[in-house]
mmCIF file of C-alpha atoms in Angstrom:
data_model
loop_
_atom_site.group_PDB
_atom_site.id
_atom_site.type_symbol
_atom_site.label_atom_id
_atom_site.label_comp_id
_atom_site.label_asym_id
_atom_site.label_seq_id
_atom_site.Cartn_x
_atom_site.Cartn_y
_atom_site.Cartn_z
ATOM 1 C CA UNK A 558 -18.808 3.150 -5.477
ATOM 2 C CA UNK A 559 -17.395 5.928 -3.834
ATOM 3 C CA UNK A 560 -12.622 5.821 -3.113
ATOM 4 C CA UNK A 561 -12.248 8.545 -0.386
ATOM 5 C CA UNK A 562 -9.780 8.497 2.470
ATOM 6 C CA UNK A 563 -9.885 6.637 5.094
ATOM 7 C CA UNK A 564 -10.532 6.998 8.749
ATOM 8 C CA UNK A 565 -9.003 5.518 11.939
ATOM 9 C CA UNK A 566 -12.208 3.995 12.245
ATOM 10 C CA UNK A 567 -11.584 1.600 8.860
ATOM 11 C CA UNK A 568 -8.480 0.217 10.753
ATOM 12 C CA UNK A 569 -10.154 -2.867 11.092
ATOM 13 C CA UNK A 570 -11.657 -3.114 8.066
ATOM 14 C CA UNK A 571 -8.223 -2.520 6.147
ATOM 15 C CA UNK A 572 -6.738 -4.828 7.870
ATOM 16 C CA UNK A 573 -8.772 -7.648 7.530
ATOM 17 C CA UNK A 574 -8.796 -6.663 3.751
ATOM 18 C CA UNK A 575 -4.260 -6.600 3.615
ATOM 19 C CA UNK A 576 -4.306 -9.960 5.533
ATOM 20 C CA UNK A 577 -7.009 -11.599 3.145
ATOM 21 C CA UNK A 578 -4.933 -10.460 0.366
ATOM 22 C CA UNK A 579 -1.651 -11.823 1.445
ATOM 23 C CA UNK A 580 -0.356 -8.497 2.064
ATOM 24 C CA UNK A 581 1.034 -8.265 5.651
ATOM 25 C CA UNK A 582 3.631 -9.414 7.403
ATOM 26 C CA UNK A 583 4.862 -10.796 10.956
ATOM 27 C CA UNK A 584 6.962 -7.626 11.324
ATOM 28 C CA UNK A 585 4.473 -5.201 10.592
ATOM 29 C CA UNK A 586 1.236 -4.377 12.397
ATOM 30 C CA UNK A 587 -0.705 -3.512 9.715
ATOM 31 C CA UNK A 588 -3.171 -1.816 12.216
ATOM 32 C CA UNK A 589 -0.691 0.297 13.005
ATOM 33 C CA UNK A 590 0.472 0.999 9.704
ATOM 34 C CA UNK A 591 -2.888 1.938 8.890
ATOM 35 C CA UNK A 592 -2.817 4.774 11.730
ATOM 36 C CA UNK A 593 0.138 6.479 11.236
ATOM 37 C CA UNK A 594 -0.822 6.862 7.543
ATOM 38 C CA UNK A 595 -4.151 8.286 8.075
ATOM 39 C CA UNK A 596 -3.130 10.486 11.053
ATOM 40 C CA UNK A 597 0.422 11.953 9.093
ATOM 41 C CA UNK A 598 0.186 14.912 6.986
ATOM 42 C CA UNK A 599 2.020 13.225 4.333
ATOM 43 C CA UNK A 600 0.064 10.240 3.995
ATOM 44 C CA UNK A 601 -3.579 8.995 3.506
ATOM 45 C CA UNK A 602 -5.626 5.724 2.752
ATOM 46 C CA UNK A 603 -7.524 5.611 0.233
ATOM 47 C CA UNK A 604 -10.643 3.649 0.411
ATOM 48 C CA UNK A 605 -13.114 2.123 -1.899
ATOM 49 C CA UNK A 606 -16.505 1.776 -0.049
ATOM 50 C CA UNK A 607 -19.332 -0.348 -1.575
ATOM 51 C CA UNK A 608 -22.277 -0.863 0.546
ATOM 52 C CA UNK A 609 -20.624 0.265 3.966
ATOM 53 C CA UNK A 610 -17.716 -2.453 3.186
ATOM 54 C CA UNK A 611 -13.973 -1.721 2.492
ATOM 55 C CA UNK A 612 -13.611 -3.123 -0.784
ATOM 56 C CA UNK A 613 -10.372 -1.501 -1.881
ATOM 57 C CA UNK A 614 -7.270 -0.096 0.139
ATOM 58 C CA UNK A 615 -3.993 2.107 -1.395
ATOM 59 C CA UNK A 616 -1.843 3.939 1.444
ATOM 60 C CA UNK A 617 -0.579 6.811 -0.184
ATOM 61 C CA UNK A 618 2.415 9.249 0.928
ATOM 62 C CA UNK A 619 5.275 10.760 0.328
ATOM 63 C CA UNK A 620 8.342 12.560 1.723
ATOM 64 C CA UNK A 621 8.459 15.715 -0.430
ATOM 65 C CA UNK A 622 10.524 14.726 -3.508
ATOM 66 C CA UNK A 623 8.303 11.016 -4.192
ATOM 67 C CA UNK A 624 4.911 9.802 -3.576
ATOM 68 C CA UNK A 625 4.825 6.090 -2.385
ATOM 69 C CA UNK A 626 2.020 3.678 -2.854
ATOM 70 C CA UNK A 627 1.590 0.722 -0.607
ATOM 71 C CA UNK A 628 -1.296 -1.518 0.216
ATOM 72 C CA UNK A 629 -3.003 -1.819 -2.553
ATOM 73 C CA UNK A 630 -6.067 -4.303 -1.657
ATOM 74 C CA UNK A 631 -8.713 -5.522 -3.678
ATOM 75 C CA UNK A 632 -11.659 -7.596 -2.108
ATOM 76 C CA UNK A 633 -11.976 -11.420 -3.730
ATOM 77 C CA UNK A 634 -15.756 -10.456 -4.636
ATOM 78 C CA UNK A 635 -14.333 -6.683 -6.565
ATOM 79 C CA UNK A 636 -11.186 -8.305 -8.587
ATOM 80 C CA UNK A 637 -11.373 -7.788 -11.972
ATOM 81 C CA UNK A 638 -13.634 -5.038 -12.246
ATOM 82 C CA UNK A 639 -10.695 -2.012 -12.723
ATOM 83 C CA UNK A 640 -10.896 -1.154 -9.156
ATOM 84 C CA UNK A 641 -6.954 -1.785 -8.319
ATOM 85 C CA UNK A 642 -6.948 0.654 -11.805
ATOM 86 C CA UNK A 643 -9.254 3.090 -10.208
ATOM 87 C CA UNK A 644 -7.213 3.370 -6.988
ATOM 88 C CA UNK A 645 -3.864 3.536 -8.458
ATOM 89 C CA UNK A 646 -4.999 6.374 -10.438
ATOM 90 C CA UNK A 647 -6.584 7.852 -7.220
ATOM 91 C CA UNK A 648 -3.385 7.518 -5.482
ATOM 92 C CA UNK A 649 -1.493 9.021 -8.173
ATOM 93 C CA UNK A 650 -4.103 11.973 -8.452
ATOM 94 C CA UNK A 651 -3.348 12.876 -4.306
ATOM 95 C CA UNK A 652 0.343 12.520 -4.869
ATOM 96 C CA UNK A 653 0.031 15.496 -8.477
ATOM 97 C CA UNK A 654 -2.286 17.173 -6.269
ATOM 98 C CA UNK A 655 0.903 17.786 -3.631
ATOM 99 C CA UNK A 656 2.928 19.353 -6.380
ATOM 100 C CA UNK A 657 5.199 15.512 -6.426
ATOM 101 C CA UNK A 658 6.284 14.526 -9.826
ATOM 102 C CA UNK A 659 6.719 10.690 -9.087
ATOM 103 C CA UNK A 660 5.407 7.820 -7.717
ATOM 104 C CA UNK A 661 7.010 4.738 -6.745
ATOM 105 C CA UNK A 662 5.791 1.282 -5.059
ATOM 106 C CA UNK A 663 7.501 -1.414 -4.120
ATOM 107 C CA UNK A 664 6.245 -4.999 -4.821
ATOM 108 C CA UNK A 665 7.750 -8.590 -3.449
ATOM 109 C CA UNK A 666 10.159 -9.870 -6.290
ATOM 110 C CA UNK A 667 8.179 -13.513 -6.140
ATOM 111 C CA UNK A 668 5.021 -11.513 -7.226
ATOM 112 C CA UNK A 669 5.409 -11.469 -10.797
ATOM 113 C CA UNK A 670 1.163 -11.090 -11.378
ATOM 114 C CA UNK A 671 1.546 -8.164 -9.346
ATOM 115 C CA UNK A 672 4.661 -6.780 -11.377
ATOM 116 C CA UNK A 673 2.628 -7.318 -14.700
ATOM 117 C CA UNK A 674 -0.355 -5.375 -13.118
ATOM 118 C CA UNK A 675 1.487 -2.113 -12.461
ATOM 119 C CA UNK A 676 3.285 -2.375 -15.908
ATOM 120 C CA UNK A 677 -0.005 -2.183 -17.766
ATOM 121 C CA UNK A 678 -0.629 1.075 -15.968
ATOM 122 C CA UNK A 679 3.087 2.217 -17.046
ATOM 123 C CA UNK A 680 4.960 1.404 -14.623
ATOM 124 C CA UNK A 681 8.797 0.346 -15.186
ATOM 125 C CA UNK A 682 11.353 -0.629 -13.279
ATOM 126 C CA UNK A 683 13.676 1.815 -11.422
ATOM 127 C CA UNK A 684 16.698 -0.082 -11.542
ATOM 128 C CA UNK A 685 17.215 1.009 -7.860
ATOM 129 C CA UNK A 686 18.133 -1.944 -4.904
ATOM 130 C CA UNK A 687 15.613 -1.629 -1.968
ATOM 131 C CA UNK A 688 17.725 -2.365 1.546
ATOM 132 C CA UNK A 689 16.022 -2.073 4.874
ATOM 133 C CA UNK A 690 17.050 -2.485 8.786
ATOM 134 C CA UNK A 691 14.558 -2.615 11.433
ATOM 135 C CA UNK A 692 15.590 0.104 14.873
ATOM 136 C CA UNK A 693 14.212 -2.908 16.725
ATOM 137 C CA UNK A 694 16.441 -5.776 17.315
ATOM 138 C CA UNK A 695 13.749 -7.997 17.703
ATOM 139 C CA UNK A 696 11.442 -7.253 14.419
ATOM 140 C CA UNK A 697 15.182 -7.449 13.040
ATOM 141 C CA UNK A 698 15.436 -11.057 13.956
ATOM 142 C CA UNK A 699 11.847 -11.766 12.960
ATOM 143 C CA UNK A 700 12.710 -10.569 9.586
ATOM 144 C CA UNK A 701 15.526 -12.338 8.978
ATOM 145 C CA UNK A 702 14.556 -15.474 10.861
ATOM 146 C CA UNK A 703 11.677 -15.270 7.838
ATOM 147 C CA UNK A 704 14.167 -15.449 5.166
#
C-alpha cells in the first residue's frame, strides 16, 4: 500500500473517510478543508491508497516555525494494522523534510484512546491552552451553540 499526497480529486474520498471516523464538524467543511490543504504550499494530505480506495488520511502543514498534523483517518476495515503509525511517521517525515523541528496536533480532550495513541509514538503534552474564534459570526454561534 502506497501513502502519497493527495489530490483535489480525493476530496470526496477524504471526506467520506473524516466523517466515518467521527472526525468533522458542523463548523467545518471538511471538503473544503481538504482543498486548501492540498492546494497551499505549506500543507499537503497524505494518503494511504489500497486498491484505488482512500484508506488513510493525515493533513499535514505548517507555518514556518511548527508542523501541524490534523485528520488523521483510518478506514474501519485498515485499523489495527500500524497504518495511523505509518502516516504519522509520514507526516512527520514531510514536516523534517521542510527544515521544521516540531510537530504538534491537537486532539478533542474527551478522546482519551486517541491521546494514548499519539503517546505511544512519543508524543507528550505541551502544556499550552488551545483558544479559537471563528471571523464568521455565524460558524461562531454554531460553535458555541454546540457546546
Amino acid at each position: 500500500m502506497q501513502i502519497l499526497p493527495l489530490s483535489l480529486d480525493h476530496a470526496d474520498a477524504a471526506a467520506r473517510l473524516w466523517s466515518e471516523s467521527g472526525l468533522t464538524r458542523p463548523w467545518n467543511d471538511p471538503r473544503t478543508d481538504f482543498r486548501m490543504a492540498v492546494s497551499g504550499p505549506a500543507s499537503a494530505v497524505l494518503g494511504a491508497v489500497a486498491d484505488g480506495d482512500v484508506v488513510g488520511t493525515v493533513m499535514v502543514g505548517h507555518e514556518g516555525h511548527r508542523g501541524w498534523m490534523y485528520y488523521l483517518a483510518v478506514a474501519p476495515s485498515h485499523r489495527g494494522s500500524g497504518l495511523g503509525r505509518r502516516l504519522v511517521t509520514e507526516a512527520e517525515r514531510w514536516v523534517e523534510a521542510r527544515g521544521i523541528p516540531k510537530v504538534m496536533l491537537m486532539i478533542r480532550a474527551e478522546n482519551e484512546a486517541v491521546a494514548r495513541f499519539y503517546e505511544r509514538l512519543g508524543y507528550v503534552d505541551q502544556g499550552v491552552q488551545v483558544l479559537g474564534r471563528f471571523l464568521d459570526e455565524d460558524l461562531q454561534r454554531l460553535r458555541e451553540d454546540a457546546g
